[in-house]
Amino acid sequence: NAGVMQNPRHLVRRRGQEARLRCSPMKGHSHVYWYRQLPEEGLKFMVYLQKENIIDESGMPKERFSAEFPKEGPSILRIQQVVRGDSAAYFCASSQNSGTENGYTFGSGTRLTVV
Amino acid sequence: RKEVEQDPGPFNVPEGATVAFNCTYSNSASQSFFWYRQDCRKEPKLLMSVYSSGNEDGRFTAQLNRASQYISLLIRDSKLSDSATYLCAVLTSGTYKYIFGTGTRLKVLA
């Protein structure tokens, strides 16, 4: 029973390119949460999605960032025109229902480096 | 004031020592509390939940002080393998967003 799967593990992009990060939730889970961890900082909530719906994107930067969770396939976090400040570790977690009072299990993350 | 605050450390302790970390939170409506362990360049892993009555898992003890709005993690008989960053996480009633502290680094020295 695979856990939350994220890929790629490492992603290098030049400034101005696009980055696509993928997250496959645990089997049977339809809720996905994305977090970002900047160097020397804690994890910050970015967005909460259910299948085909964005529930809360209050933590997403207003520009260049978008997320989706289609009916089929993984959740995608997309960053357009990346800048050096986007370099961070991006983690996702999933749950079966909304409300996660048992704590998250995170995927192994994608480490984005913008050069 | 940050919603969740931790002393960044590092805490350097010898093997076998007992070490304790605190994590303060500002929102009195917070309802669920957790400790996570994060190794260098890895994902955070859930270590334990924190219950009002306190809970213990082997060498690890977690406690909640609602009056003073902090949680604590006590590690007894520290092992070299305990070296990591320990993150606290807080969930506010009626939300699904965990608020994480920036973590406390622990180094256990031989």
PDB file of C-alpha atoms in Angstrom:
ATOM      1  CA  ASN A   1       0.000   0.000   0.000  1.00  0.00           C
ATOM      2  CA  ALA A   2       2.071   2.854  -1.341  1.00  0.00           C
ATOM      3  CA  GLY A   3       2.127   6.103   0.561  1.00  0.00           C
ATOM      4  CA  VAL A   4       1.959   9.563  -0.918  1.00  0.00           C
ATOM      5  CA  MET A   5       4.128   9.608  -4.015  1.00  0.00           C
ATOM      6  CA  GLN A   6       5.778  12.737  -5.323  1.00  0.00           C
ATOM      7  CA  ASN A   7       7.892  13.224  -8.381  1.00  0.00           C
ATOM      8  CA  PRO A   8      10.329  14.288  -9.416  1.00  0.00           C
ATOM      9  CA  ARG A   9      12.429  14.131  -6.245  1.00  0.00           C
ATOM     10  CA  HIS A  10      14.728  16.820  -7.565  1.00  0.00           C
ATOM     11  CA  LEU A  11      14.004  19.405 -10.196  1.00  0.00           C
ATOM     12  CA  VAL A  12      16.365  22.013 -11.576  1.00  0.00           C
ATOM     13  CA  ARG A  13      14.979  24.864 -13.619  1.00  0.00           C
ATOM     14  CA  ARG A  14      16.483  28.001 -15.066  1.00  0.00           C
ATOM     15  CA  ARG A  15      14.884  31.313 -14.222  1.00  0.00           C
ATOM     16  CA  GLY A  16      11.859  31.892 -16.415  1.00  0.00           C
ATOM     17  CA  GLN A  17      11.097  28.213 -17.035  1.00  0.00           C
ATOM     18  CA  GLU A  18       8.086  26.321 -15.791  1.00  0.00           C
ATOM     19  CA  ALA A  19       8.138  23.749 -13.006  1.00  0.00           C
ATOM     20  CA  ARG A  20       5.564  20.974 -12.667  1.00  0.00           C
ATOM     21  CA  LEU A  21       5.425  19.003  -9.459  1.00  0.00           C
ATOM     22  CA  ARG A  22       3.279  15.904  -9.158  1.00  0.00           C
ATOM     23  CA  CYS A  23       1.645  14.291  -6.166  1.00  0.00           C
ATOM     24  CA  SER A  24      -0.219  10.986  -6.173  1.00  0.00           C
ATOM     25  CA  PRO A  25      -2.224  10.579  -2.967  1.00  0.00           C
ATOM     26  CA  MET A  26      -2.499   7.407  -0.963  1.00  0.00           C
ATOM     27  CA  LYS A  27      -4.956   4.894  -2.356  1.00  0.00           C
ATOM     28  CA  GLY A  28      -8.509   5.872  -1.535  1.00  0.00           C
ATOM     29  CA  HIS A  29      -7.595   9.437  -0.620  1.00  0.00           C
ATOM     30  CA  SER A  30      -9.287  12.272  -2.454  1.00  0.00           C
ATOM     31  CA  HIS A  31      -7.929  15.259  -0.500  1.00  0.00           C
ATOM     32  CA  VAL A  32      -4.502  16.698  -1.193  1.00  0.00           C
ATOM     33  CA  TYR A  33      -2.566  19.404   0.650  1.00  0.00           C
ATOM     34  CA  TRP A  34       0.546  21.146  -0.646  1.00  0.00           C
ATOM     35  CA  TYR A  35       3.129  22.715   1.633  1.00  0.00           C
ATOM     36  CA  ARG A  36       6.338  24.579   0.891  1.00  0.00           C
ATOM     37  CA  GLN A  37       9.455  24.619   3.014  1.00  0.00           C
ATOM     38  CA  LEU A  38      11.893  27.393   2.300  1.00  0.00           C
ATOM     39  CA  PRO A  39      15.474  27.014   3.560  1.00  0.00           C
ATOM     40  CA  GLU A  40      15.661  27.459   7.341  1.00  0.00           C
ATOM     41  CA  GLU A  41      11.898  27.940   7.567  1.00  0.00           C
ATOM     42  CA  GLY A  42       8.952  25.845   8.634  1.00  0.00           C
ATOM     43  CA  LEU A  43       6.419  24.277   6.345  1.00  0.00           C
ATOM     44  CA  LYS A  44       3.859  26.728   5.027  1.00  0.00           C
ATOM     45  CA  PHE A  45       0.429  25.734   3.775  1.00  0.00           C
ATOM     46  CA  MET A  46      -0.130  26.504   0.117  1.00  0.00           C
ATOM     47  CA  VAL A  47      -3.303  24.867  -1.160  1.00  0.00           C
ATOM     48  CA  TYR A  48      -5.928  22.250  -0.356  1.00  0.00           C
ATOM     49  CA  LEU A  49      -7.640  20.390  -3.181  1.00  0.00           C
ATOM     50  CA  GLN A  50     -10.241  17.732  -3.593  1.00  0.00           C
ATOM     51  CA  LYS A  51     -10.811  15.909  -6.842  1.00  0.00           C
ATOM     52  CA  GLU A  52     -11.506  18.582  -9.485  1.00  0.00           C
ATOM     53  CA  ASN A  53     -11.907  21.312  -6.865  1.00  0.00           C
ATOM     54  CA  ILE A  54      -9.674  23.850  -5.183  1.00  0.00           C
ATOM     55  CA  ILE A  55     -10.956  24.212  -1.643  1.00  0.00           C
ATOM     56  CA  ASP A  56      -8.454  26.677  -0.199  1.00  0.00           C
ATOM     57  CA  GLU A  57      -5.593  28.352  -2.017  1.00  0.00           C
ATOM     58  CA  SER A  58      -4.987  31.054   0.555  1.00  0.00           C
ATOM     59  CA  GLY A  59      -1.326  30.105   0.874  1.00  0.00           C
ATOM     60  CA  MET A  60      -0.541  30.278  -2.822  1.00  0.00           C
ATOM     61  CA  PRO A  61       1.371  33.269  -4.167  1.00  0.00           C
ATOM     62  CA  LYS A  62      -0.983  35.411  -6.200  1.00  0.00           C
ATOM     63  CA  GLU A  63       0.942  35.065  -9.426  1.00  0.00           C
ATOM     64  CA  ARG A  64       2.710  32.278 -11.306  1.00  0.00           C
ATOM     65  CA  PHE A  65       1.476  29.471  -9.021  1.00  0.00           C
ATOM     66  CA  SER A  66      -1.456  27.193  -9.774  1.00  0.00           C
ATOM     67  CA  ALA A  67      -2.629  23.785  -8.654  1.00  0.00           C
ATOM     68  CA  GLU A  68      -5.037  21.186  -9.887  1.00  0.00           C
ATOM     69  CA  PHE A  69      -6.269  17.755  -8.922  1.00  0.00           C
ATOM     70  CA  PRO A  70      -8.025  16.238 -11.921  1.00  0.00           C
ATOM     71  CA  LYS A  71     -10.513  13.413 -11.807  1.00  0.00           C
ATOM     72  CA  GLU A  72      -7.848  11.069 -13.105  1.00  0.00           C
ATOM     73  CA  GLY A  73      -4.168  11.324 -12.365  1.00  0.00           C
ATOM     74  CA  PRO A  74      -2.020  13.080  -9.812  1.00  0.00           C
ATOM     75  CA  SER A  75      -2.337  16.522  -8.343  1.00  0.00           C
ATOM     76  CA  ILE A  76      -0.105  19.028 -10.117  1.00  0.00           C
ATOM     77  CA  LEU A  77       1.518  22.117  -8.632  1.00  0.00           C
ATOM     78  CA  ARG A  78       2.627  24.368 -11.445  1.00  0.00           C
ATOM     79  CA  ILE A  79       5.008  27.264 -11.136  1.00  0.00           C
ATOM     80  CA  GLN A  80       5.401  29.464 -14.186  1.00  0.00           C
ATOM     81  CA  GLN A  81       8.382  31.691 -14.876  1.00  0.00           C
ATOM     82  CA  VAL A  82      10.303  30.448 -11.875  1.00  0.00           C
ATOM     83  CA  VAL A  83      12.561  32.772  -9.916  1.00  0.00           C
ATOM     84  CA  ARG A  84      15.384  31.981  -7.490  1.00  0.00           C
ATOM     85  CA  GLY A  85      13.072  32.597  -4.549  1.00  0.00           C
ATOM     86  CA  ASP A  86      10.952  29.621  -5.619  1.00  0.00           C
ATOM     87  CA  SER A  87      13.811  27.289  -4.692  1.00  0.00           C
ATOM     88  CA  ALA A  88      12.396  25.191  -1.874  1.00  0.00           C
ATOM     89  CA  ALA A  89      11.145  21.771  -0.903  1.00  0.00           C
ATOM     90  CA  TYR A  90       7.527  21.164  -1.842  1.00  0.00           C
ATOM     91  CA  PHE A  91       5.665  18.504   0.099  1.00  0.00           C
ATOM     92  CA  CYS A  92       2.196  17.129  -0.322  1.00  0.00           C
ATOM     93  CA  ALA A  93       0.005  15.119   2.000  1.00  0.00           C
ATOM     94  CA  SER A  94      -3.311  13.396   1.460  1.00  0.00           C
ATOM     95  CA  SER A  95      -6.330  12.350   3.474  1.00  0.00           C
ATOM     96  CA  GLN A  96      -9.446  10.277   2.976  1.00  0.00           C
ATOM     97  CA  ASN A  97     -11.781  12.909   4.368  1.00  0.00           C
ATOM     98  CA  SER A  98     -11.573  16.591   5.058  1.00  0.00           C
ATOM     99  CA  GLY A  99     -10.397  17.208   8.583  1.00  0.00           C
ATOM    100  CA  THR A 100      -7.065  15.692   9.400  1.00  0.00           C
ATOM    101  CA  GLU A 101      -6.964  15.326  13.114  1.00  0.00           C
ATOM    102  CA  ASN A 102      -4.628  12.381  12.974  1.00  0.00           C
ATOM    103  CA  GLY A 103      -1.715  14.259  11.491  1.00  0.00           C
ATOM    104  CA  TYR A 104      -0.404  14.278   7.944  1.00  0.00           C
ATOM    105  CA  THR A 105       1.729  11.736   6.213  1.00  0.00           C
ATOM    106  CA  PHE A 106       3.858  13.596   3.728  1.00  0.00           C
ATOM    107  CA  GLY A 107       5.318  12.449   0.476  1.00  0.00           C
ATOM    108  CA  SER A 108       9.069  12.523   0.101  1.00  0.00           C
ATOM    109  CA  GLY A 109       8.881  15.939  -1.498  1.00  0.00           C
ATOM    110  CA  THR A 110      10.216  17.644  -4.582  1.00  0.00           C
ATOM    111  CA  ARG A 111      13.274  19.809  -4.158  1.00  0.00           C
ATOM    112  CA  LEU A 112      13.163  22.599  -6.670  1.00  0.00           C
ATOM    113  CA  THR A 113      16.341  24.481  -7.463  1.00  0.00           C
ATOM    114  CA  VAL A 114      16.161  27.523  -9.679  1.00  0.00           C
ATOM    115  CA  VAL A 115      19.458  28.487 -11.263  1.00  0.00           C
TER     116      VAL A 115
ATOM    117  CA  ARG B   1       4.127  37.174  17.058  1.00  0.00           C
ATOM    118  CA  LYS B   2       4.305  33.913  15.109  1.00  0.00           C
ATOM    119  CA  GLU B   3       1.412  31.511  15.499  1.00  0.00           C
ATOM    120  CA  VAL B   4       3.745  28.694  16.447  1.00  0.00           C
ATOM    121  CA  GLU B   5       7.215  29.280  17.853  1.00  0.00           C
ATOM    122  CA  GLN B   6      10.128  27.019  18.577  1.00  0.00           C
ATOM    123  CA  ASP B   7      13.675  27.576  19.755  1.00  0.00           C
ATOM    124  CA  PRO B   8      15.747  26.758  16.661  1.00  0.00           C
ATOM    125  CA  GLY B   9      18.637  25.352  18.715  1.00  0.00           C
ATOM    126  CA  PRO B  10      20.817  23.516  18.056  1.00  0.00           C
ATOM    127  CA  PHE B  11      20.612  21.523  21.212  1.00  0.00           C
ATOM    128  CA  ASN B  12      23.876  19.604  21.520  1.00  0.00           C
ATOM    129  CA  VAL B  13      23.603  16.815  24.060  1.00  0.00           C
ATOM    130  CA  PRO B  14      25.708  13.761  24.888  1.00  0.00           C
ATOM    131  CA  GLU B  15      24.410  10.271  24.311  1.00  0.00           C
ATOM    132  CA  GLY B  16      22.236   9.128  27.147  1.00  0.00           C
ATOM    133  CA  ALA B  17      21.140  12.616  28.127  1.00  0.00           C
ATOM    134  CA  THR B  18      17.569  13.760  28.583  1.00  0.00           C
ATOM    135  CA  VAL B  19      16.505  16.721  26.473  1.00  0.00           C
ATOM    136  CA  ALA B  20      13.273  18.664  26.260  1.00  0.00           C
ATOM    137  CA  PHE B  21      11.868  21.047  23.659  1.00  0.00           C
ATOM    138  CA  ASN B  22       8.960  23.408  23.946  1.00  0.00           C
ATOM    139  CA  CYS B  23       6.687  24.828  21.317  1.00  0.00           C
ATOM    140  CA  THR B  24       4.368  27.747  22.022  1.00  0.00           C
ATOM    141  CA  TYR B  25       1.213  28.556  20.101  1.00  0.00           C
ATOM    142  CA  SER B  26      -0.785  31.757  20.069  1.00  0.00           C
ATOM    143  CA  ASN B  27      -4.273  30.640  19.018  1.00  0.00           C
ATOM    144  CA  SER B  28      -6.289  29.464  21.994  1.00  0.00           C
ATOM    145  CA  ALA B  29      -8.694  27.704  19.596  1.00  0.00           C
ATOM    146  CA  SER B  30      -5.962  25.249  18.634  1.00  0.00           C
ATOM    147  CA  GLN B  31      -7.226  21.746  19.179  1.00  0.00           C
ATOM    148  CA  SER B  32      -4.756  19.184  17.850  1.00  0.00           C
ATOM    149  CA  PHE B  33      -1.030  19.060  18.351  1.00  0.00           C
ATOM    150  CA  PHE B  34       1.737  16.947  16.919  1.00  0.00           C
ATOM    151  CA  TRP B  35       5.462  16.452  16.913  1.00  0.00           C
ATOM    152  CA  TYR B  36       7.226  15.633  13.684  1.00  0.00           C
ATOM    153  CA  ARG B  37      10.783  14.561  13.095  1.00  0.00           C
ATOM    154  CA  GLN B  38      12.632  15.750  10.005  1.00  0.00           C
ATOM    155  CA  ASP B  39      16.003  14.422   8.934  1.00  0.00           C
ATOM    156  CA  CYS B  40      18.225  16.479   6.686  1.00  0.00           C
ATOM    157  CA  ARG B  41      16.744  16.756   3.186  1.00  0.00           C
ATOM    158  CA  LYS B  42      13.902  14.377   3.998  1.00  0.00           C
ATOM    159  CA  GLU B  43      10.200  14.784   4.539  1.00  0.00           C
ATOM    160  CA  PRO B  44       8.792  15.430   8.009  1.00  0.00           C
ATOM    161  CA  LYS B  45       7.570  12.234   9.635  1.00  0.00           C
ATOM    162  CA  LEU B  46       4.890  12.124  12.267  1.00  0.00           C
ATOM    163  CA  LEU B  47       6.493  11.270  15.587  1.00  0.00           C
ATOM    164  CA  MET B  48       3.550  11.487  17.917  1.00  0.00           C
ATOM    165  CA  SER B  49       0.302  13.219  18.680  1.00  0.00           C
ATOM    166  CA  VAL B  50       0.036  15.272  21.843  1.00  0.00           C
ATOM    167  CA  TYR B  51      -2.925  14.668  24.110  1.00  0.00           C
ATOM    168  CA  SER B  52      -4.188  16.733  27.001  1.00  0.00           C
ATOM    169  CA  SER B  53      -3.337  13.984  29.440  1.00  0.00           C
ATOM    170  CA  GLY B  54       0.162  13.631  28.059  1.00  0.00           C
ATOM    171  CA  ASN B  55       1.391  10.580  26.223  1.00  0.00           C
ATOM    172  CA  GLU B  56       4.463   8.455  26.093  1.00  0.00           C
ATOM    173  CA  ASP B  57       6.002   6.313  23.386  1.00  0.00           C
ATOM    174  CA  GLY B  58       9.128   4.552  24.542  1.00  0.00           C
ATOM    175  CA  ARG B  59      11.756   7.173  25.284  1.00  0.00           C
ATOM    176  CA  PHE B  60       9.551   9.999  24.046  1.00  0.00           C
ATOM    177  CA  THR B  61       7.009  11.881  26.139  1.00  0.00           C
ATOM    178  CA  ALA B  62       4.751  14.625  24.834  1.00  0.00           C
ATOM    179  CA  GLN B  63       2.722  16.987  26.962  1.00  0.00           C
ATOM    180  CA  LEU B  64       0.249  19.779  26.413  1.00  0.00           C
ATOM    181  CA  ASN B  65      -0.198  22.797  28.657  1.00  0.00           C
ATOM    182  CA  ARG B  66      -3.337  24.565  27.496  1.00  0.00           C
ATOM    183  CA  ALA B  67      -3.214  27.247  30.172  1.00  0.00           C
ATOM    184  CA  SER B  68       0.218  28.423  29.044  1.00  0.00           C
ATOM    185  CA  GLN B  69      -0.344  27.415  25.427  1.00  0.00           C
ATOM    186  CA  TYR B  70       2.644  25.241  24.814  1.00  0.00           C
ATOM    187  CA  ILE B  71       3.493  21.660  24.049  1.00  0.00           C
ATOM    188  CA  SER B  72       6.653  19.864  24.998  1.00  0.00           C
ATOM    189  CA  LEU B  73       8.658  16.875  23.850  1.00  0.00           C
ATOM    190  CA  LEU B  74      10.954  15.027  26.223  1.00  0.00           C
ATOM    191  CA  ILE B  75      13.509  12.543  24.942  1.00  0.00           C
ATOM    192  CA  ARG B  76      15.157  10.282  27.488  1.00  0.00           C
ATOM    193  CA  ASP B  77      18.362   8.322  27.014  1.00  0.00           C
ATOM    194  CA  SER B  78      19.222  10.146  23.785  1.00  0.00           C
ATOM    195  CA  LYS B  79      20.667   8.102  20.945  1.00  0.00           C
ATOM    196  CA  LEU B  80      22.880   9.276  18.110  1.00  0.00           C
ATOM    197  CA  SER B  81      20.002   8.389  15.795  1.00  0.00           C
ATOM    198  CA  ASP B  82      17.780  10.944  17.520  1.00  0.00           C
ATOM    199  CA  SER B  83      19.768  13.710  15.830  1.00  0.00           C
ATOM    200  CA  ALA B  84      17.260  15.520  13.641  1.00  0.00           C
ATOM    201  CA  THR B  85      15.033  18.576  13.535  1.00  0.00           C
ATOM    202  CA  TYR B  86      11.843  18.341  15.554  1.00  0.00           C
ATOM    203  CA  LEU B  87       8.850  20.267  14.273  1.00  0.00           C
ATOM    204  CA  CYS B  88       5.691  20.962  16.178  1.00  0.00           C
ATOM    205  CA  ALA B  89       2.395  21.296  14.340  1.00  0.00           C
ATOM    206  CA  VAL B  90      -0.869  22.799  15.521  1.00  0.00           C
ATOM    207  CA  LEU B  91      -4.351  22.421  14.071  1.00  0.00           C
ATOM    208  CA  THR B  92      -6.986  25.002  14.870  1.00  0.00           C
ATOM    209  CA  SER B  93     -10.540  23.908  15.517  1.00  0.00           C
ATOM    210  CA  GLY B  94     -12.676  23.998  12.385  1.00  0.00           C
ATOM    211  CA  THR B  95      -9.754  24.150   9.968  1.00  0.00           C
ATOM    212  CA  TYR B  96      -7.614  21.645   8.137  1.00  0.00           C
ATOM    213  CA  LYS B  97      -4.446  23.723   7.946  1.00  0.00           C
ATOM    214  CA  TYR B  98      -1.613  22.638  10.129  1.00  0.00           C
ATOM    215  CA  ILE B  99       0.622  25.449  11.315  1.00  0.00           C
ATOM    216  CA  PHE B 100       4.195  24.291  11.727  1.00  0.00           C
ATOM    217  CA  GLY B 101       6.964  25.683  13.815  1.00  0.00           C
ATOM    218  CA  THR B 102      10.334  26.237  12.211  1.00  0.00           C
ATOM    219  CA  GLY B 103      11.791  23.333  14.126  1.00  0.00           C
ATOM    220  CA  THR B 104      14.370  22.666  16.812  1.00  0.00           C
ATOM    221  CA  ARG B 105      17.632  21.029  15.806  1.00  0.00           C
ATOM    222  CA  LEU B 106      18.949  18.304  18.046  1.00  0.00           C
ATOM    223  CA  LYS B 107      22.465  16.923  17.821  1.00  0.00           C
ATOM    224  CA  VAL B 108      23.299  13.948  19.978  1.00  0.00           C
ATOM    225  CA  LEU B 109      27.053  13.660  20.427  1.00  0.00           C
ATOM    226  CA  ALA B 110      29.044  10.492  20.999  1.00  0.00           C
TER     227      ALA B 110
END
